Amino acid sequence: MKTQLLVVLGLCSIAGMAQHQQQQTSKAVSREALVEQDAGNEHNAIPFRKSPNNNSVNSSISVIDIGNAGNAYTCGFGGKTYLWYEPGINSLTFSHRADPAVTPSAPGSGYILFDMSQDGGVTWSNNLGNLYDPTLHSPLSNNARYPQSAIYNPSGNTDPGNAYLVYCVPTLTTTNGGSWGGIGYGVQSLDTTQTATQHEDSTAAPYYHGIPDGFHAVANGGPLFSIAHSSDFSNTTNPYTGNLNLLKFTFNTGTSDVDLTRSSLPHTVSVGLDTANILPVETKIAFAPNGTTGWISIIGHTSFTLESDSAYYLTFYKTTDGGATWGSAIDVPISTLPNIDDSLGTGLTKFTTAFEHDIAVDKNGNPHVFVAVGGSNNSWSILNGPGFWGLFDITTNDGGTTWMANLVAKPQTFRGNFGQGSNAIAEDSRPHIATTADGSKLFYVWFDTDTLTFGSGVENLFPDVNMRGYDIDNDLWTAPRPHPVYGTPSYNFTAGSSADGSVTFGNVSYYVIESAGTYCVPVSYQYVPDIADLLAPTQMKYIDGLCFSDSDFTNSIEDKQNNVFALGNSYPNPFTENTTLPLELMQSTKVSLSITNMMGQVVRVQEIGKLPAGSHGINVSRGELTNGIYFCNIQAGGFVVTRKLVVQ
């Protein structure tokens, strides 16, 4: 069944920077509608999928068909917890709506199915279930949407057959013309011998549910948490009450089911110049590996003293007792964070988050939020022209007393407008964070259209998987890799593969697959054959082979936080004739190069000149260099970073 969106176009007053306004949505949508128009250059969804170049070059990854859905709305409206990897049993699950043409036992898209792998994503069993059957609930046809799920694995268990998928779905009273307010939930044994349990909770305010944005399974057999807010501010029966709705699912070994505990978390929001902005924009939840320290993160606006009108920022709530109690609100206004404008180089003083984020909690119990940040345009909007925004890790090293912002990347595109008319969906970069089970390494994933392949000035309609990793223990980041097709510095992992330009509506597991110093990030996506038609059946896909190794963590925190540039390792290395150093400039600056030998003698000096902000490849030729080890020093903006070169 289709989900309708009320679309309003507004013209930005600054040329080349799109304005994104939060608009009131129709009854069928419990999420903000954000649409864009570049000044003088509107981009519309095109009625075909543009073919990428060289789409068989990258063989390092494989793409596996998993389940099916009746239309594109299963994974629409930003990333959620559809995909979950459980390290203790090397198993993955993915929940989704049904495609009646493929699964006659689920004769409508309001049914929920799941896909499962018990070998780390190599092989899959698909379209299993039903997890949720709308005809079993009263009133009949409480159709489910946006299914979130995770794996409950008893502490110490290593047998997938003893684990369970736990799901949570928002429901409609009838079809798209009905109203939100119900939550369907239950469990499914991973050995599939037990029929899924199915429950419906439609408790009235103050527990009006809306659509959950976040879902998380606490490690070592802990409970599962879902966080939601009532998003339909036009609904006079169930408006936003100033409370977040926290759902806690505790596994009951006696019934092999979950018990639901509801609680309200008071969270006040501000009414600004645009009186429609009276809601939290998005909420997420995650816990540390110890299972006791957890964080809720919220995009919104709570105080005009902290931040002026029309700019979003982050608010956090912290628990140290496994979610039994939560502390007071911790507001983190973006404009006050150090390094924001030093990293972007815009000269602006007022900044805002965009509208999507993700959260992970590291081994030390500190939260990391991955979110787009850019200049505020005073209309609950973000300036998203090239260089005016970036994806940042907003974090703290002291449990929430002081906060910092680390620039992770500057994507090439901001948003893709999929579909047409009332069926359109505006999808941004869908930032995600994945982590190792011990919380020592974090992996930042976003979905961006490669302008080298699809041209400049395009929307984010043809996304690839982009990734970067951070090693907390050693303060090291992964550097850009050579582009799989063009060889230039890049964070793109799927260019040149069968997924090239096709990773639409992507989602990422909270945990990564770890083995002997290798870290593979589970990513799924919903392949949309016609990006102008979101009502056609879609194929879900899983990407195998999106991996880092310990040797990829080479950029020191100092390299990255010099706010001028990041330098990767040369490729190839060793080399015989030429090698390339991936260089990412956070701002336009002069760049120079010097090479020293093992005795510290300078053997080459080269002025490269002033380069614009962005990604560059610094070519180093063998020239007069004889076989041996050298050190290449790149200097820019008062900082010097050194990389070892081996000539053979």
XYZ file of C-alpha atoms in Angstrom:
648
model
C 0.000 0.000 0.000
C 1.396 3.370 -0.837
C 2.318 6.045 1.683
C 1.465 9.568 0.634
C 3.541 12.643 1.242
C 2.532 16.283 1.066
C 5.253 17.995 -0.956
C 5.934 21.728 -0.905
C 8.777 23.368 -2.823
C 10.518 26.464 -1.492
C 13.183 28.629 -3.134
C 16.418 29.188 -1.283
C 17.700 32.740 -1.170
C 21.339 31.727 -1.651
C 22.182 30.484 -5.126
C 23.424 26.929 -5.368
C 22.413 25.924 -1.844
C 19.242 23.944 -1.402
C 16.751 24.855 1.292
C 15.140 21.986 3.184
C 12.035 22.866 5.111
C 10.085 20.682 7.459
C 6.541 20.443 6.128
C 3.408 19.039 7.646
C 2.716 15.578 6.282
C -0.494 13.784 5.433
C -2.202 11.412 7.862
C -0.458 8.362 6.445
C 3.050 9.616 7.272
C 4.466 10.009 10.756
C 7.669 11.656 9.712
C 8.697 15.072 8.432
C 8.596 15.650 4.671
C 11.736 17.403 3.519
C 11.983 18.580 -0.061
C 14.449 20.625 -1.991
C 14.861 23.038 -4.818
C 18.167 24.512 -5.874
C 17.928 28.159 -6.732
C 17.048 28.328 -10.407
C 17.728 24.646 -10.960
C 15.093 22.193 -9.759
C 16.017 18.513 -9.958
C 13.205 16.043 -10.497
C 13.308 12.275 -10.266
C 13.928 10.829 -13.716
C 11.868 7.898 -15.045
C 14.739 5.466 -15.553
C 17.837 4.165 -13.800
C 20.971 5.624 -15.273
C 23.585 2.966 -15.919
C 26.955 3.466 -14.189
C 30.248 3.153 -16.009
C 32.552 0.130 -15.679
C 30.115 -1.749 -13.475
C 32.151 -4.966 -13.436
C 35.516 -3.542 -12.339
C 35.097 -3.959 -8.570
C 34.996 -7.672 -7.743
C 35.919 -7.314 -4.072
C 32.264 -7.369 -3.016
C 29.288 -9.516 -3.910
C 25.598 -8.618 -3.921
C 23.089 -11.221 -2.712
C 19.328 -11.159 -3.309
C 17.382 -11.507 -0.077
C 13.654 -10.783 0.474
C 10.995 -8.931 -1.503
C 8.610 -6.078 -0.793
C 5.503 -4.863 -2.544
C 6.832 -1.311 -2.930
C 9.676 0.949 -1.888
C 8.121 2.193 1.327
C 9.425 -0.629 3.539
C 12.736 1.200 4.047
C 11.685 4.740 3.188
C 12.036 7.893 5.279
C 15.535 7.414 6.651
C 17.573 4.557 8.054
C 16.210 2.374 10.843
C 17.059 -0.956 12.483
C 15.932 -3.365 9.777
C 19.239 -5.276 9.611
C 20.899 -6.835 12.674
C 24.049 -8.936 13.042
C 24.553 -10.861 16.293
C 28.272 -11.633 16.833
C 27.834 -14.488 19.323
C 25.979 -16.661 16.788
C 27.344 -15.200 13.495
C 23.761 -14.603 12.332
C 21.928 -11.827 10.514
C 18.242 -10.989 10.249
C 16.440 -8.461 8.072
C 12.747 -7.565 8.502
C 10.570 -6.117 5.752
C 7.064 -5.815 4.385
C 5.763 -8.496 2.043
C 5.338 -8.675 -1.717
C 2.041 -10.572 -2.234
C 3.116 -11.653 -5.707
C 6.051 -13.575 -4.209
C 4.522 -14.820 -0.945
C 0.840 -15.796 -1.281
C 0.749 -16.592 2.447
C 1.287 -12.872 3.029
C -1.361 -11.407 0.688
C -0.722 -7.739 1.451
C 2.101 -5.287 2.078
C 0.852 -4.852 5.660
C 2.302 -8.300 6.484
C 5.853 -8.502 7.891
C 8.398 -11.160 6.868
C 12.084 -11.660 7.601
C 15.248 -12.966 5.963
C 17.992 -14.807 7.845
C 21.607 -15.899 7.467
C 23.363 -18.144 9.970
C 26.790 -18.040 8.321
C 27.680 -14.367 8.466
C 25.747 -13.313 5.388
C 27.127 -15.840 2.900
C 23.835 -17.685 2.389
C 20.273 -16.587 3.195
C 16.785 -17.979 3.770
C 14.288 -15.398 2.594
C 10.693 -14.247 3.014
C 10.204 -16.215 6.221
C 7.281 -15.638 8.549
C 4.725 -14.208 8.921
C 6.164 -12.155 11.739
C 3.041 -10.009 11.706
C -0.344 -10.823 10.175
C -2.736 -7.821 10.229
C -5.838 -10.013 10.081
C -5.065 -11.444 13.513
C -5.593 -8.107 15.225
C -8.695 -6.108 16.055
C -9.940 -4.079 14.344
C -9.015 -6.168 11.330
C -6.333 -5.077 8.899
C -4.072 -3.183 11.288
C -1.458 -2.914 8.570
C 2.189 -2.774 9.635
C 4.816 -0.382 8.316
C 8.571 0.284 8.841
C 9.426 -2.961 10.714
C 12.362 -2.752 13.092
C 13.943 -5.838 14.596
C 16.999 -7.206 16.352
C 18.251 -10.529 17.688
C 17.847 -11.533 21.329
C 20.708 -13.879 22.129
C 20.882 -15.361 25.658
C 24.141 -14.574 27.424
C 26.862 -17.068 26.467
C 24.782 -18.771 23.767
C 26.543 -19.783 20.537
C 23.724 -21.759 18.888
C 21.512 -19.732 16.503
C 18.657 -22.138 17.198
C 18.469 -20.857 20.765
C 18.177 -17.188 19.749
C 15.151 -15.136 18.741
C 14.304 -12.281 16.424
C 12.353 -9.588 18.286
C 10.349 -7.166 16.150
C 8.481 -3.912 16.668
C 6.252 -2.361 13.985
C 4.034 0.737 13.900
C 0.510 -0.054 12.727
C -2.408 1.704 11.067
C -6.000 1.201 12.140
C -7.048 0.300 8.591
C -5.059 1.244 5.495
C -3.159 4.395 4.570
C -6.289 6.396 5.234
C -6.314 5.296 8.859
C -4.401 6.748 11.777
C -1.203 5.735 13.554
C -1.077 4.723 17.177
C -0.618 0.972 17.428
C 2.539 -1.057 17.958
C 2.813 -4.666 16.832
C 5.519 -6.751 18.462
C 6.600 -10.306 19.181
C 9.345 -12.873 18.704
C 10.349 -15.530 16.201
C 12.739 -18.363 17.045
C 15.676 -18.493 14.658
C 15.285 -22.244 14.311
C 11.801 -21.342 12.888
C 10.180 -24.220 14.832
C 8.115 -21.748 16.807
C 5.444 -19.686 15.088
C 6.007 -15.981 15.633
C 4.175 -14.500 18.590
C 2.052 -11.488 17.671
C 0.810 -8.734 19.949
C -0.872 -5.407 19.339
C -0.599 -2.495 21.761
C -2.722 0.581 21.050
C -2.689 2.199 24.482
C -3.945 5.781 24.351
C -2.008 8.900 25.364
C 0.387 9.474 27.022
C 1.658 6.329 25.288
C 0.606 7.257 21.762
C 3.299 5.532 19.765
C 3.870 7.077 16.363
C 6.691 5.512 14.327
C 9.773 4.350 16.273
C 13.014 5.832 14.954
C 15.349 3.727 17.076
C 15.540 0.062 18.126
C 18.386 -1.613 19.988
C 19.208 -4.963 21.594
C 21.340 -4.674 24.734
C 24.364 -6.994 24.616
C 24.697 -10.275 26.549
C 21.017 -11.161 26.624
C 19.783 -7.792 27.834
C 16.415 -6.228 26.974
C 15.494 -4.527 23.718
C 14.451 -0.879 23.555
C 12.380 1.081 21.070
C 12.148 4.890 21.133
C 9.336 6.865 19.478
C 7.417 10.128 19.569
C 4.005 11.071 18.226
C 4.879 12.709 14.950
C 1.473 13.589 13.573
C 1.118 17.094 14.986
C -2.077 17.589 12.965
C -3.681 14.776 14.956
C -5.804 16.508 17.610
C -6.580 13.201 19.329
C -2.952 12.200 19.855
C -0.729 15.279 19.507
C 2.815 15.421 20.829
C 2.451 15.429 24.608
C 5.961 16.524 25.545
C 6.996 12.931 26.215
C 9.075 10.438 24.304
C 7.670 6.928 24.331
C 10.179 4.302 25.441
C 9.256 0.644 24.915
C 11.250 -2.019 26.774
C 10.994 -5.646 25.603
C 12.243 -8.168 28.164
C 12.569 -11.791 27.121
C 10.497 -14.190 29.227
C 12.099 -17.655 29.248
C 8.914 -19.200 30.618
C 6.781 -18.112 27.646
C 9.559 -17.812 25.030
C 8.119 -14.370 24.348
C 8.793 -10.768 25.344
C 7.073 -8.723 28.024
C 6.441 -5.072 27.122
C 7.024 -2.246 29.589
C 6.088 1.277 28.496
C 7.457 4.479 29.990
C 7.339 8.174 29.147
C 10.474 10.287 29.035
C 9.597 13.994 29.374
C 11.165 15.996 26.562
C 10.138 19.604 25.967
C 10.466 21.115 22.515
C 10.290 24.732 21.385
C 7.835 26.422 19.060
C 9.694 28.726 16.707
C 8.905 31.166 13.958
C 7.615 28.213 11.969
C 4.984 27.005 14.428
C 4.820 23.585 12.772
C 8.201 22.698 14.288
C 6.940 21.488 17.648
C 8.315 17.944 17.484
C 11.534 16.058 17.950
C 12.823 15.423 14.439
C 14.417 12.011 15.053
C 15.250 9.853 18.083
C 17.804 7.026 18.469
C 18.998 4.740 21.281
C 22.084 2.572 21.918
C 23.951 0.911 24.792
C 27.603 0.298 25.627
C 28.998 -3.263 25.594
C 28.616 -3.395 29.406
C 24.818 -3.272 28.974
C 24.350 -0.672 31.717
C 25.389 2.627 30.108
C 23.006 3.761 27.416
C 22.197 6.949 25.539
C 19.185 8.412 23.749
C 19.940 11.059 21.123
C 17.409 13.488 19.664
C 17.518 15.998 16.844
C 15.354 18.973 17.714
C 15.222 22.383 19.380
C 14.538 22.905 23.080
C 15.656 26.428 23.997
C 16.071 29.795 22.291
C 18.652 30.700 24.927
C 20.895 27.870 23.791
C 20.287 28.328 20.057
C 18.340 30.925 18.115
C 15.287 30.157 16.045
C 15.287 27.779 13.070
C 18.370 25.694 13.886
C 18.322 22.068 15.037
C 20.780 20.565 17.496
C 21.250 17.437 19.637
C 19.825 16.515 23.021
C 20.987 13.449 24.957
C 19.638 11.387 27.849
C 21.927 8.976 29.699
C 21.282 5.865 31.782
C 23.807 4.017 33.932
C 21.456 1.286 35.172
C 20.484 -0.480 31.959
C 17.598 1.843 31.146
C 15.749 1.623 34.459
C 16.201 5.374 34.972
C 17.375 8.194 32.736
C 19.176 11.406 33.656
C 18.332 14.987 32.793
C 18.534 16.371 29.266
C 22.006 17.231 27.959
C 21.677 19.812 25.169
C 24.518 20.131 22.649
C 24.007 23.221 20.454
C 25.928 22.669 17.235
C 26.998 26.303 16.793
C 28.969 26.179 20.068
C 31.076 23.139 19.182
C 34.739 23.709 18.358
C 36.046 22.674 14.937
C 32.733 22.987 13.074
C 33.580 26.014 10.950
C 37.314 25.288 11.048
C 36.456 21.997 9.355
C 33.951 23.446 6.875
C 35.709 26.770 6.238
C 32.454 28.612 5.482
C 32.998 31.662 7.671
C 29.516 31.168 9.142
C 28.627 31.349 12.833
C 25.249 29.607 12.920
C 25.015 25.887 12.216
C 22.337 23.230 12.292
C 22.120 19.487 12.072
C 20.265 17.965 9.159
C 17.356 15.622 9.755
C 18.816 12.118 10.150
C 21.415 10.637 12.474
C 22.612 7.458 14.137
C 24.197 6.698 17.500
C 26.658 4.128 18.840
C 28.177 3.819 22.315
C 31.857 2.910 22.569
C 33.783 0.713 25.021
C 34.181 3.638 27.424
C 30.456 4.358 27.567
C 30.714 7.499 25.436
C 28.169 8.182 22.673
C 29.034 8.928 19.059
C 26.406 10.561 16.861
C 26.897 10.542 13.100
C 24.997 13.464 11.594
C 25.128 16.014 8.782
C 25.982 19.556 9.933
C 25.881 22.716 7.848
C 25.094 26.391 7.864
C 21.624 27.347 9.057
C 19.455 29.308 6.653
C 16.977 30.540 9.287
C 14.092 28.452 7.955
C 14.655 25.161 9.801
C 16.893 24.357 6.868
C 20.500 23.494 6.105
C 22.773 25.001 3.468
C 23.858 21.972 1.484
C 25.924 23.411 -1.332
C 29.346 21.788 -1.790
C 31.613 22.689 1.116
C 28.861 24.185 3.249
C 28.092 20.946 5.072
C 29.722 17.722 6.154
C 29.133 14.512 8.080
C 30.436 14.777 11.646
C 30.998 12.515 14.615
C 29.591 14.425 17.605
C 31.048 12.839 20.740
C 32.357 13.268 24.276
C 35.356 11.781 26.059
C 34.124 12.404 29.596
C 30.630 10.969 29.767
C 28.834 14.067 28.537
C 30.507 17.044 30.254
C 32.357 18.379 27.211
C 31.599 17.731 23.549
C 33.550 17.803 20.291
C 32.928 17.466 16.570
C 35.112 15.436 14.203
C 34.647 15.870 10.474
C 34.298 12.417 8.910
C 33.625 13.352 5.277
C 32.193 15.895 2.866
C 29.773 13.972 0.620
C 29.283 15.004 -2.981
C 25.464 15.104 -2.905
C 22.896 15.770 -0.197
C 19.468 14.469 -1.213
C 17.661 12.439 -3.822
C 13.987 13.014 -4.596
C 12.577 9.605 -5.491
C 9.172 9.056 -7.030
C 6.786 11.655 -8.334
C 3.941 13.792 -7.053
C 2.217 12.673 -3.870
C 4.190 9.389 -3.884
C 7.604 11.085 -3.656
C 10.188 10.357 -0.963
C 13.119 12.647 -0.198
C 16.108 10.549 0.932
C 19.284 12.010 2.355
C 22.620 10.293 3.040
C 21.118 8.008 5.748
C 24.145 8.106 8.127
C 24.782 4.940 10.168
C 27.346 3.834 12.756
C 28.396 0.223 13.234
C 30.717 -1.058 15.962
C 32.725 -4.069 17.025
C 31.179 -6.103 19.831
C 33.676 -4.700 22.342
C 33.100 -1.111 21.220
C 36.765 -0.492 20.365
C 36.228 0.351 16.688
C 33.488 2.388 15.037
C 32.493 2.388 11.373
C 30.698 5.316 9.761
C 28.559 4.524 6.704
C 26.705 6.876 4.384
C 25.139 6.671 0.938
C 26.310 9.174 -1.667
C 26.068 9.501 -5.449
C 29.474 9.439 -7.128
C 29.773 12.528 -9.313
C 32.800 11.048 -11.102
C 30.426 8.494 -12.612
C 27.123 10.331 -12.781
C 28.317 13.885 -13.323
C 28.314 17.009 -11.192
C 25.136 18.745 -10.144
C 23.154 15.498 -9.789
C 20.876 14.596 -6.934
C 21.627 11.693 -4.632
C 19.577 9.336 -6.806
C 22.359 6.826 -7.571
C 24.044 6.179 -4.205
C 27.030 4.005 -3.389
C 28.206 2.773 0.001
C 30.793 5.108 1.551
C 32.620 4.100 4.741
C 35.224 5.240 7.217
C 36.503 3.606 10.412
C 37.853 4.842 13.755
C 40.048 2.894 16.196
C 39.375 4.260 19.691
C 42.279 2.551 21.457
C 44.913 3.875 19.043
C 43.236 7.149 17.958
C 43.465 6.148 14.306
C 41.104 6.734 11.372
C 40.997 4.942 8.049
C 42.212 7.065 5.161
C 40.567 7.429 1.748
C 41.193 4.509 -0.587
C 41.859 4.690 -4.312
C 38.527 4.895 -6.140
C 37.651 1.392 -7.422
C 37.256 2.734 -10.968
C 39.150 6.021 -11.276
C 41.910 5.614 -8.681
C 41.349 9.003 -7.011
C 41.047 9.242 -3.190
C 37.612 8.019 -2.192
C 35.479 6.496 0.557
C 33.344 4.765 -2.070
C 33.308 0.971 -1.686
C 30.705 -0.084 -4.271
C 31.719 1.888 -7.364
C 32.462 -0.443 -10.250
C 30.505 -3.316 -8.694
C 27.100 -4.757 -9.519
C 25.732 -2.381 -6.850
C 27.266 0.696 -8.512
C 24.876 3.624 -8.172
C 22.053 1.356 -6.979
C 22.348 1.294 -3.174
C 19.048 3.049 -2.540
C 17.292 3.064 0.866
C 20.356 1.508 2.527
C 20.580 0.178 6.083
C 23.471 -0.967 8.280
C 23.767 -3.398 11.178
C 24.786 -2.046 14.584
C 27.498 -4.730 14.936
C 30.162 -5.630 12.371
C 31.448 -9.089 11.450
C 34.893 -9.416 13.002
C 37.517 -12.064 12.275
C 41.304 -12.034 12.777
C 41.808 -8.289 12.342
C 39.223 -7.916 9.583
C 35.991 -5.978 10.056
C 33.167 -6.413 7.560
C 30.201 -4.042 7.756
C 26.788 -5.620 6.999
C 24.809 -3.397 4.609
C 21.461 -4.037 2.960
C 19.542 -1.959 0.458
C 16.251 -1.897 -1.387
C 16.854 -1.993 -5.104
C 14.323 0.248 -6.851
C 14.156 -0.647 -10.574
C 12.506 2.652 -11.528
C 13.417 5.540 -9.243
C 10.390 7.475 -10.462
C 7.962 4.678 -9.503
C 8.017 3.767 -5.813
C 4.869 1.639 -5.970
C 6.421 -1.157 -8.028
C 7.704 -4.327 -6.280
C 11.272 -4.135 -5.022
C 14.120 -6.565 -4.370
C 16.025 -6.439 -1.089
C 19.760 -7.032 -1.376
C 22.673 -7.720 0.959
C 26.265 -6.638 0.253
C 29.002 -9.044 1.303
C 32.642 -7.921 1.464
C 32.496 -4.323 2.721
C 35.575 -4.773 4.880
C 38.427 -2.998 6.632
C 41.550 -4.530 8.157
C 43.775 -3.355 10.991
C 46.277 -2.015 8.453
C 43.657 0.445 7.131
C 43.764 2.488 10.342
C 46.597 4.903 9.546
C 45.446 8.508 10.056
C 46.142 9.842 13.509
C 43.606 11.972 15.309
C 46.088 14.839 15.001
C 46.221 14.356 11.237
C 42.464 14.516 11.047
C 41.863 17.278 13.574
C 44.395 19.667 12.097
C 41.255 20.971 10.319
C 43.212 21.409 7.090
C 43.772 18.006 5.539
C 43.841 14.238 5.873
C 46.447 12.136 4.083
C 46.077 8.483 3.184
C 48.688 5.848 2.415
C 50.249 5.836 -1.019
C 49.045 3.348 -3.605
C 50.708 1.281 -4.892
C 53.407 0.938 -2.265
C 56.011 -0.431 -2.931
C 56.135 1.116 -6.449
C 58.462 1.166 -9.400
C 57.443 4.228 -11.453
C 54.579 6.193 -9.820
C 52.478 6.165 -6.663
C 49.535 8.282 -5.491
C 48.881 9.789 -2.068
C 45.153 10.327 -1.325
C 44.750 13.875 0.024
C 41.533 15.366 1.374
C 41.555 19.127 1.974
C 38.992 20.510 4.415
C 39.618 23.995 2.965
C 41.437 25.546 0.033
C 45.138 25.897 0.820
C 48.665 25.760 -0.599
C 50.245 22.322 -0.642
C 53.915 21.378 -0.863
C 55.811 18.084 -0.856
C 59.260 17.031 0.274
C 60.940 13.626 0.289
C 63.725 12.540 2.652
C 65.845 9.405 2.639
C 66.639 7.089 5.571
C 69.441 9.444 6.720
C 67.099 12.434 6.887
C 68.519 14.090 3.794
C 66.052 16.011 1.626
C 66.148 14.515 -1.860
C 63.193 16.314 -3.430
C 61.105 19.466 -2.841
C 58.007 20.259 -4.880
C 55.511 23.132 -4.673
C 52.171 21.693 -5.701
C 50.321 25.003 -5.428
C 46.974 26.090 -4.028
C 44.298 23.396 -4.281
C 40.544 23.697 -3.643
C 38.782 21.895 -0.806
C 37.938 18.296 -1.605
C 39.660 15.056 -2.583
C 42.918 15.014 -4.562
C 45.535 12.495 -5.627
C 49.158 13.646 -5.173
C 51.283 11.834 -7.738
C 54.855 10.951 -6.787
C 57.107 9.738 -9.598
C 60.221 7.665 -9.134
C 62.405 10.142 -10.993
C 65.856 10.262 -9.416
C 64.917 7.973 -6.517
C 66.891 4.742 -6.308
C 65.547 1.550 -4.717
C 64.960 1.958 -1.008
C 62.801 3.493 1.729
C 61.852 7.181 1.727
C 59.566 9.495 3.692
C 57.160 11.780 1.860
C 56.143 14.918 3.802
C 52.983 16.759 2.769
C 52.676 20.286 4.153
C 49.499 22.394 4.099
C 48.131 25.144 6.330
C 50.987 24.898 8.814
C 50.647 21.129 9.297
C 52.938 18.357 8.070
C 51.995 14.683 7.697
C 54.501 12.002 6.710
C 54.007 8.729 4.853
C 56.583 6.007 4.129
C 57.373 5.184 0.476
C 59.156 2.083 -0.793
C 60.790 2.253 -4.228
C 61.741 -1.026 -5.896
